[in-house]
PDB file of C-alpha atoms in Angstrom:
ATOM      1  CA  MET A 372       4.684  37.178 -27.855  1.00  0.00           C
ATOM      2  CA  ALA A 373       7.768  38.039 -29.920  1.00  0.00           C
ATOM      3  CA  LYS A 374       7.204  39.895 -33.166  1.00  0.00           C
ATOM      4  CA  LEU A 375       7.759  37.773 -36.259  1.00  0.00           C
ATOM      5  CA  THR A 376      10.712  38.576 -38.489  1.00  0.00           C
ATOM      6  CA  LYS A 377      10.094  39.521 -42.120  1.00  0.00           C
ATOM      7  CA  ASP A 378      11.215  36.061 -43.230  1.00  0.00           C
ATOM      8  CA  GLU A 379       8.959  34.343 -40.680  1.00  0.00           C
ATOM      9  CA  SER A 380       6.006  36.471 -41.763  1.00  0.00           C
ATOM     10  CA  LYS A 381       6.701  35.748 -45.429  1.00  0.00           C
ATOM     11  CA  LYS A 382       6.853  32.006 -44.862  1.00  0.00           C
ATOM     12  CA  HIS A 383       3.742  32.049 -42.679  1.00  0.00           C
ATOM     13  CA  LYS A 384       1.901  33.791 -45.525  1.00  0.00           C
ATOM     14  CA  GLN A 385       3.104  31.078 -47.900  1.00  0.00           C
ATOM     15  CA  VAL A 386       1.770  28.509 -45.461  1.00  0.00           C
ATOM     16  CA  MET A 387      -1.652  30.112 -45.341  1.00  0.00           C
ATOM     17  CA  ASP A 388      -1.744  30.431 -49.133  1.00  0.00           C
ATOM     18  CA  MET A 389      -1.210  26.654 -49.290  1.00  0.00           C
ATOM     19  CA  VAL A 390      -3.869  26.041 -46.653  1.00  0.00           C
ATOM     20  CA  HIS A 391      -6.434  28.113 -48.549  1.00  0.00           C
ATOM     21  CA  SER A 392      -5.554  26.752 -51.983  1.00  0.00           C
ATOM     22  CA  ASP A 393      -7.550  24.052 -53.752  1.00  0.00           C
ATOM     23  CA  ARG A 394      -4.541  22.073 -54.926  1.00  0.00           C
ATOM     24  CA  GLN A 395      -3.482  18.751 -53.476  1.00  0.00           C
ATOM     25  CA  LEU A 396      -0.516  19.215 -51.182  1.00  0.00           C
ATOM     26  CA  SER A 397       2.655  17.163 -51.515  1.00  0.00           C
ATOM     27  CA  PHE A 398       4.675  15.726 -48.650  1.00  0.00           C
ATOM     28  CA  ASP A 399       7.111  18.642 -48.994  1.00  0.00           C
ATOM     29  CA  ASP A 400       4.231  21.141 -48.902  1.00  0.00           C
ATOM     30  CA  LYS A 401       2.911  19.631 -45.678  1.00  0.00           C
ATOM     31  CA  LEU A 402       6.373  19.597 -44.136  1.00  0.00           C
ATOM     32  CA  PHE A 403       6.773  23.268 -45.078  1.00  0.00           C
ATOM     33  CA  ILE A 404       3.519  24.020 -43.253  1.00  0.00           C
ATOM     34  CA  ILE A 405       4.620  22.138 -40.132  1.00  0.00           C
ATOM     35  CA  GLU A 406       7.978  23.897 -40.069  1.00  0.00           C
ATOM     36  CA  HIS A 407       6.845  27.428 -40.893  1.00  0.00           C
ATOM     37  CA  TYR A 408       3.319  27.856 -39.535  1.00  0.00           C
ATOM     38  CA  GLN A 409       3.560  30.384 -36.702  1.00  0.00           C
ATOM     39  CA  GLU A 410       1.206  29.345 -33.918  1.00  0.00           C
ATOM     40  CA  SER A 411       1.658  32.770 -32.320  1.00  0.00           C
ATOM     41  CA  ASN A 412       0.332  34.632 -35.370  1.00  0.00           C
ATOM     42  CA  GLY A 413      -2.959  36.146 -34.254  1.00  0.00           C
ATOM     43  CA  GLN A 414      -3.112  33.797 -31.263  1.00  0.00           C
ATOM     44  CA  LEU A 415      -2.457  34.138 -27.540  1.00  0.00           C
ATOM     45  CA  ASN A 416      -0.583  30.861 -27.724  1.00  0.00           C
ATOM     46  CA  SER A 417       1.587  31.603 -24.701  1.00  0.00           C
ATOM     47  CA  LEU A 418      -1.504  31.785 -22.472  1.00  0.00           C
ATOM     48  CA  ALA A 419      -2.844  28.551 -23.914  1.00  0.00           C
ATOM     49  CA  GLY A 420       0.567  26.875 -23.776  1.00  0.00           C
ATOM     50  CA  ALA A 421       0.379  26.064 -27.496  1.00  0.00           C
ATOM     51  CA  PHE A 422       3.904  25.469 -28.746  1.00  0.00           C
ATOM     52  CA  PHE A 423       4.109  22.970 -31.583  1.00  0.00           C
ATOM     53  CA  THR A 424       6.564  20.076 -31.668  1.00  0.00           C
ATOM     54  CA  PRO A 425       9.600  20.575 -33.940  1.00  0.00           C
ATOM     55  CA  TRP A 426       9.477  18.221 -36.915  1.00  0.00           C
ATOM     56  CA  GLY A 427      12.649  16.343 -35.988  1.00  0.00           C
ATOM     57  CA  LEU A 428      11.313  15.643 -32.513  1.00  0.00           C
ATOM     58  CA  ALA A 429       7.922  14.599 -33.909  1.00  0.00           C
ATOM     59  CA  ARG A 430       9.696  12.160 -36.210  1.00  0.00           C
ATOM     60  CA  ASP A 431      11.706  10.687 -33.304  1.00  0.00           C
ATOM     61  CA  PHE A 432       8.548  10.593 -31.168  1.00  0.00           C
ATOM     62  CA  ALA A 433       6.843   8.405 -33.794  1.00  0.00           C
ATOM     63  CA  ILE A 434       9.330   5.607 -33.034  1.00  0.00           C
ATOM     64  CA  GLU A 435       7.335   4.962 -29.852  1.00  0.00           C
ATOM     65  CA  VAL A 436       3.971   4.760 -31.676  1.00  0.00           C
ATOM     66  CA  PRO A 437       3.028   1.146 -32.532  1.00  0.00           C
ATOM     67  CA  GLY A 438       2.518   0.374 -36.193  1.00  0.00           C
ATOM     68  CA  GLU A 439      -0.960  -0.106 -37.621  1.00  0.00           C
ATOM     69  CA  ALA A 440      -2.618   1.131 -34.412  1.00  0.00           C
ATOM     70  CA  SER A 441      -5.665   3.282 -33.882  1.00  0.00           C
ATOM     71  CA  VAL A 442      -4.306   6.637 -32.701  1.00  0.00           C
ATOM     72  CA  VAL A 443      -5.893   9.578 -30.889  1.00  0.00           C
ATOM     73  CA  ASP A 444      -3.890  12.815 -30.895  1.00  0.00           C
ATOM     74  CA  LEU A 445      -5.025  15.016 -28.003  1.00  0.00           C
ATOM     75  CA  CYS A 446      -4.355  18.778 -28.189  1.00  0.00           C
ATOM     76  CA  ALA A 447      -3.295  18.021 -31.749  1.00  0.00           C
ATOM     77  CA  GLY A 448      -2.458  21.557 -32.865  1.00  0.00           C
ATOM     78  CA  ILE A 449      -1.961  21.404 -36.641  1.00  0.00           C
ATOM     79  CA  GLY A 450      -1.219  17.678 -36.522  1.00  0.00           C
ATOM     80  CA  GLY A 451       2.575  17.492 -36.459  1.00  0.00           C
ATOM     81  CA  LEU A 452       2.694  14.367 -34.279  1.00  0.00           C
ATOM     82  CA  SER A 453      -0.062  12.723 -36.313  1.00  0.00           C
ATOM     83  CA  PHE A 454       1.692  13.520 -39.588  1.00  0.00           C
ATOM     84  CA  ALA A 455       4.886  11.913 -38.302  1.00  0.00           C
ATOM     85  CA  ALA A 456       2.968   8.836 -37.120  1.00  0.00           C
ATOM     86  CA  LEU A 457       1.126   8.630 -40.446  1.00  0.00           C
ATOM     87  CA  THR A 458       4.293   8.762 -42.542  1.00  0.00           C
ATOM     88  CA  MET A 459       6.334   6.401 -40.356  1.00  0.00           C
ATOM     89  CA  ARG A 460       3.970   3.987 -38.578  1.00  0.00           C
ATOM     90  CA  ASN A 461       0.993   3.419 -40.908  1.00  0.00           C
ATOM     91  CA  PRO A 462      -1.743   3.751 -38.256  1.00  0.00           C
ATOM     92  CA  SER A 463      -5.071   2.071 -38.893  1.00  0.00           C
ATOM     93  CA  SER A 464      -6.840   5.336 -38.006  1.00  0.00           C
ATOM     94  CA  ILE A 465      -6.072   8.776 -36.580  1.00  0.00           C
ATOM     95  CA  THR A 466      -8.427  10.990 -34.584  1.00  0.00           C
ATOM     96  CA  CYS A 467      -7.253  14.520 -33.778  1.00  0.00           C
ATOM     97  CA  ILE A 468      -8.817  16.551 -30.954  1.00  0.00           C
ATOM     98  CA  GLU A 469      -8.096  20.295 -30.943  1.00  0.00           C
ATOM     99  CA  LEU A 470      -9.801  23.248 -29.252  1.00  0.00           C
ATOM    100  CA  ASN A 471      -8.530  25.976 -31.594  1.00  0.00           C
ATOM    101  CA  ALA A 472     -10.530  26.148 -34.832  1.00  0.00           C
ATOM    102  CA  ASP A 473      -7.737  28.015 -36.657  1.00  0.00           C
ATOM    103  CA  TYR A 474      -5.324  25.170 -35.946  1.00  0.00           C
ATOM    104  CA  ILE A 475      -7.880  22.639 -37.179  1.00  0.00           C
ATOM    105  CA  GLU A 476      -8.222  24.481 -40.476  1.00  0.00           C
ATOM    106  CA  VAL A 477      -4.493  24.053 -41.034  1.00  0.00           C
ATOM    107  CA  GLY A 478      -4.405  20.531 -39.621  1.00  0.00           C
ATOM    108  CA  LYS A 479      -7.029  19.288 -42.058  1.00  0.00           C
ATOM    109  CA  ARG A 480      -4.666  20.187 -44.871  1.00  0.00           C
ATOM    110  CA  VAL A 481      -1.644  18.588 -43.190  1.00  0.00           C
ATOM    111  CA  VAL A 482      -3.406  15.364 -42.148  1.00  0.00           C
ATOM    112  CA  PRO A 483      -6.593  15.077 -44.219  1.00  0.00           C
ATOM    113  CA  GLU A 484      -6.598  11.351 -43.474  1.00  0.00           C
ATOM    114  CA  ALA A 485      -7.451  12.070 -39.824  1.00  0.00           C
ATOM    115  CA  THR A 486     -10.865  12.593 -38.272  1.00  0.00           C
ATOM    116  CA  TRP A 487     -10.675  16.123 -36.823  1.00  0.00           C
ATOM    117  CA  ILE A 488     -12.844  16.969 -33.821  1.00  0.00           C
ATOM    118  CA  HIS A 489     -13.185  20.532 -32.569  1.00  0.00           C
ATOM    119  CA  GLY A 490     -13.342  20.347 -28.807  1.00  0.00           C
ATOM    120  CA  ASP A 491     -11.696  20.201 -25.407  1.00  0.00           C
ATOM    121  CA  ALA A 492      -9.399  17.172 -25.036  1.00  0.00           C
ATOM    122  CA  LEU A 493     -10.313  16.532 -21.390  1.00  0.00           C
ATOM    123  CA  GLN A 494     -14.029  16.728 -22.120  1.00  0.00           C
ATOM    124  CA  PHE A 495     -13.591  14.414 -25.097  1.00  0.00           C
ATOM    125  CA  CYS A 496     -11.937  11.763 -22.947  1.00  0.00           C
ATOM    126  CA  GLU A 497     -14.587  12.197 -20.255  1.00  0.00           C
ATOM    127  CA  THR A 498     -17.387  11.769 -22.807  1.00  0.00           C
ATOM    128  CA  MET A 499     -15.898   8.669 -24.427  1.00  0.00           C
ATOM    129  CA  GLY A 500     -15.467   6.807 -21.147  1.00  0.00           C
ATOM    130  CA  ALA A 501     -14.019   3.636 -22.708  1.00  0.00           C
ATOM    131  CA  ARG A 502     -10.757   2.451 -24.224  1.00  0.00           C
ATOM    132  CA  LEU A 503     -11.533   3.100 -27.878  1.00  0.00           C
ATOM    133  CA  PHE A 504      -7.968   3.619 -29.140  1.00  0.00           C
ATOM    134  CA  ASP A 505      -4.780   1.579 -29.134  1.00  0.00           C
ATOM    135  CA  VAL A 506      -2.588   4.576 -28.356  1.00  0.00           C
ATOM    136  CA  ALA A 507      -2.976   8.199 -27.267  1.00  0.00           C
ATOM    137  CA  ILE A 508      -0.305  10.699 -28.273  1.00  0.00           C
ATOM    138  CA  SER A 509       0.113  14.298 -27.193  1.00  0.00           C
ATOM    139  CA  ASN A 510       2.359  17.282 -26.752  1.00  0.00           C
ATOM    140  CA  PRO A 511      -0.029  18.944 -24.284  1.00  0.00           C
ATOM    141  CA  PRO A 512       0.190  22.472 -22.890  1.00  0.00           C
ATOM    142  CA  PHE A 513       2.558  22.518 -19.940  1.00  0.00           C
ATOM    143  CA  GLY A 514       1.869  23.765 -16.434  1.00  0.00           C
ATOM    144  CA  LYS A 515      -1.110  25.445 -14.852  1.00  0.00           C
ATOM    145  CA  ILE A 516      -3.201  26.141 -17.934  1.00  0.00           C
ATOM    146  CA  ARG A 517      -6.800  27.214 -17.412  1.00  0.00           C
ATOM    147  CA  THR A 518      -8.955  24.309 -18.569  1.00  0.00           C
ATOM    148  CA  SER A 519     -12.411  22.850 -18.253  1.00  0.00           C
ATOM    149  CA  ASP A 520     -13.324  21.350 -14.908  1.00  0.00           C
ATOM    150  CA  ILE A 521     -13.289  17.537 -14.896  1.00  0.00           C
ATOM    151  CA  ASN A 522     -14.527  16.343 -11.523  1.00  0.00           C
ATOM    152  CA  SER A 523     -13.804  12.669 -12.148  1.00  0.00           C
ATOM    153  CA  LEU A 524     -10.003  13.029 -12.208  1.00  0.00           C
ATOM    154  CA  SER A 525      -8.068  11.426  -9.373  1.00  0.00           C
ATOM    155  CA  TYR A 526      -5.189  13.882  -9.807  1.00  0.00           C
ATOM    156  CA  THR A 527      -5.932  16.993  -7.738  1.00  0.00           C
ATOM    157  CA  GLY A 528      -2.982  19.153  -8.805  1.00  0.00           C
ATOM    158  CA  GLY A 529      -2.981  21.961 -11.320  1.00  0.00           C
ATOM    159  CA  ASP A 530      -0.530  20.795 -13.997  1.00  0.00           C
ATOM    160  CA  PHE A 531      -2.338  20.279 -17.281  1.00  0.00           C
ATOM    161  CA  GLU A 532       0.073  17.658 -18.611  1.00  0.00           C
ATOM    162  CA  TYR A 533      -0.909  15.339 -15.748  1.00  0.00           C
ATOM    163  CA  LYS A 534      -4.625  15.994 -16.257  1.00  0.00           C
ATOM    164  CA  LEU A 535      -4.192  15.152 -19.927  1.00  0.00           C
ATOM    165  CA  ILE A 536      -2.306  11.926 -19.228  1.00  0.00           C
ATOM    166  CA  GLU A 537      -4.896  10.670 -16.735  1.00  0.00           C
ATOM    167  CA  SER A 538      -7.714  11.522 -19.132  1.00  0.00           C
ATOM    168  CA  ALA A 539      -5.935   9.928 -22.095  1.00  0.00           C
ATOM    169  CA  MET A 540      -5.403   6.646 -20.283  1.00  0.00           C
ATOM    170  CA  LYS A 541      -9.154   6.301 -19.857  1.00  0.00           C
ATOM    171  CA  ILE A 542      -9.597   5.925 -23.621  1.00  0.00           C
ATOM    172  CA  SER A 543      -6.386   4.145 -24.678  1.00  0.00           C
ATOM    173  CA  GLY A 544      -4.254   1.246 -23.516  1.00  0.00           C
ATOM    174  CA  LEU A 545      -0.957   2.984 -24.310  1.00  0.00           C
ATOM    175  CA  GLY A 546       0.085   6.621 -24.086  1.00  0.00           C
ATOM    176  CA  VAL A 547       3.093   8.471 -25.498  1.00  0.00           C
ATOM    177  CA  PHE A 548       3.475  12.032 -24.239  1.00  0.00           C
ATOM    178  CA  ILE A 549       5.888  14.960 -24.389  1.00  0.00           C
ATOM    179  CA  ILE A 550       6.069  16.636 -20.977  1.00  0.00           C
ATOM    180  CA  PRO A 551       8.446  19.043 -19.201  1.00  0.00           C
ATOM    181  CA  GLN A 552      11.519  17.314 -17.811  1.00  0.00           C
ATOM    182  CA  MET A 553      10.589  18.579 -14.334  1.00  0.00           C
ATOM    183  CA  SER A 554       7.309  16.654 -14.584  1.00  0.00           C
ATOM    184  CA  ALA A 555       8.955  13.337 -15.498  1.00  0.00           C
ATOM    185  CA  PRO A 556      10.199  10.693 -13.034  1.00  0.00           C
ATOM    186  CA  PHE A 557      13.599  10.650 -14.707  1.00  0.00           C
ATOM    187  CA  LYS A 558      16.188  12.876 -16.386  1.00  0.00           C
ATOM    188  CA  TYR A 559      17.747  11.924 -19.691  1.00  0.00           C
ATOM    189  CA  SER A 560      17.477  14.745 -22.231  1.00  0.00           C
ATOM    190  CA  GLY A 561      20.472  17.074 -22.085  1.00  0.00           C
ATOM    191  CA  GLU A 562      22.078  14.977 -19.343  1.00  0.00           C
ATOM    192  CA  ARG A 563      25.291  12.954 -19.343  1.00  0.00           C
ATOM    193  CA  MET A 564      23.411   9.855 -18.237  1.00  0.00           C
ATOM    194  CA  TYR A 565      19.937   8.579 -17.443  1.00  0.00           C
ATOM    195  CA  THR A 566      18.869   9.287 -13.865  1.00  0.00           C
ATOM    196  CA  GLU A 567      15.759   7.844 -12.256  1.00  0.00           C
ATOM    197  CA  LEU A 568      14.254  10.207  -9.698  1.00  0.00           C
ATOM    198  CA  LYS A 569      12.928   9.082  -6.347  1.00  0.00           C
ATOM    199  CA  ASP A 570      10.902  12.167  -5.553  1.00  0.00           C
ATOM    200  CA  GLY A 571       9.344  15.114  -7.358  1.00  0.00           C
ATOM    201  CA  LYS A 572       5.959  16.458  -8.354  1.00  0.00           C
ATOM    202  CA  PHE A 573       5.387  13.347 -10.480  1.00  0.00           C
ATOM    203  CA  LYS A 574       5.016  11.374  -7.243  1.00  0.00           C
ATOM    204  CA  LYS A 575       1.703  13.023  -6.359  1.00  0.00           C
ATOM    205  CA  PHE A 576       0.380  12.209  -9.809  1.00  0.00           C
ATOM    206  CA  THR A 577       1.443   8.559  -9.622  1.00  0.00           C
ATOM    207  CA  ASP A 578       0.235   8.137  -6.031  1.00  0.00           C
ATOM    208  CA  GLN A 579      -3.180   9.586  -6.848  1.00  0.00           C
ATOM    209  CA  THR A 580      -3.756   7.900 -10.220  1.00  0.00           C
ATOM    210  CA  GLY A 581      -1.665   4.721 -10.122  1.00  0.00           C
ATOM    211  CA  ILE A 582      -0.273   5.677 -13.553  1.00  0.00           C
ATOM    212  CA  VAL A 583       3.469   5.076 -13.887  1.00  0.00           C
ATOM    213  CA  MET A 584       5.408   7.071 -16.462  1.00  0.00           C
ATOM    214  CA  GLN A 585       8.143   4.992 -18.083  1.00  0.00           C
ATOM    215  CA  PRO A 586      11.168   6.211 -20.081  1.00  0.00           C
ATOM    216  CA  ASN A 587      11.272   5.982 -23.870  1.00  0.00           C
ATOM    217  CA  CYS A 588      13.767   4.059 -25.981  1.00  0.00           C
ATOM    218  CA  GLY A 589      16.454   6.751 -25.610  1.00  0.00           C
ATOM    219  CA  ILE A 590      15.259   9.945 -27.336  1.00  0.00           C
ATOM    220  CA  ASP A 591      17.163  13.051 -26.249  1.00  0.00           C
ATOM    221  CA  THR A 592      14.739  15.926 -26.800  1.00  0.00           C
ATOM    222  CA  ALA A 593      17.449  18.492 -25.972  1.00  0.00           C
ATOM    223  CA  TYR A 594      18.787  17.999 -29.503  1.00  0.00           C
ATOM    224  CA  TYR A 595      15.761  19.998 -30.702  1.00  0.00           C
ATOM    225  CA  LYS A 596      15.760  22.547 -27.874  1.00  0.00           C
ATOM    226  CA  ASN A 597      16.379  25.520 -30.167  1.00  0.00           C
ATOM    227  CA  GLU A 598      13.940  24.422 -32.877  1.00  0.00           C
ATOM    228  CA  TRP A 599      10.768  25.293 -30.935  1.00  0.00           C
ATOM    229  CA  LYS A 600       9.112  28.618 -31.793  1.00  0.00           C
ATOM    230  CA  GLY A 601       9.227  31.146 -28.950  1.00  0.00           C
ATOM    231  CA  VAL A 602      10.445  28.728 -26.270  1.00  0.00           C
ATOM    232  CA  SER A 603      13.410  26.421 -25.617  1.00  0.00           C
ATOM    233  CA  PRO A 604      12.095  23.704 -23.302  1.00  0.00           C
ATOM    234  CA  ILE A 605      13.862  20.633 -22.018  1.00  0.00           C
ATOM    235  CA  CYS A 606      11.280  17.870 -22.243  1.00  0.00           C
ATOM    236  CA  GLU A 607      11.033  14.126 -21.880  1.00  0.00           C
ATOM    237  CA  ILE A 608       8.963  11.594 -23.781  1.00  0.00           C
ATOM    238  CA  VAL A 609       7.132   9.341 -21.327  1.00  0.00           C
ATOM    239  CA  ILE A 610       5.322   6.082 -21.970  1.00  0.00           C
ATOM    240  CA  CYS A 611       2.267   4.969 -19.996  1.00  0.00           C
ATOM    241  CA  GLU A 612       0.419   1.634 -20.146  1.00  0.00           C
ATOM    242  CA  VAL A 613      -2.708   0.333 -18.453  1.00  0.00           C
TER     243      VAL A 613
END
């Protein structure tokens, strides 16, 4: 975990002062929180894979969220994706699931319109057991993150993003997810052209679950590569339907 600069620490303190204040926050206040909250402050976020979506990418991501839909945001963090969906797509409802109580405290100030649930995203999906939402959205932790054991999953691999997608599609008819480019069945972001892949680790996931990950409308996530905090991932936005 890299040490915060003086400016980063100062802005994070401003964020927390806003979070703990009693005043109503403006759009600009909430955007300041999203852009300057440091998820690594006091957290082992690298172990949990918690790296929050840059605002520009969250805004582009919202293009793929249907308007006036019921939305569930899994591994919601402080609600960046939900805030973008709320401001751009007018969802009928938003439910945010997050395991970290500190993130929820902040998220309730960013997206007070949402129903915030403190809990494990995979367990939540397992408990619901029905398609209750129009769309699931998520920027899940990437890779082999230690999680709860869900015995009902068809996917037998260790990558959390795939576990999250399979779980999410049990409770929603549509899914929009940010995943590592190496986990997607195509390459677009940062590339000269779109390339559909014939083989890769995605194949095991699709073969075992029957879930096909489709490309988005043309969002190049590499544009925001250097706007993440502590990492510079090349990702893809994938769309799933059941």
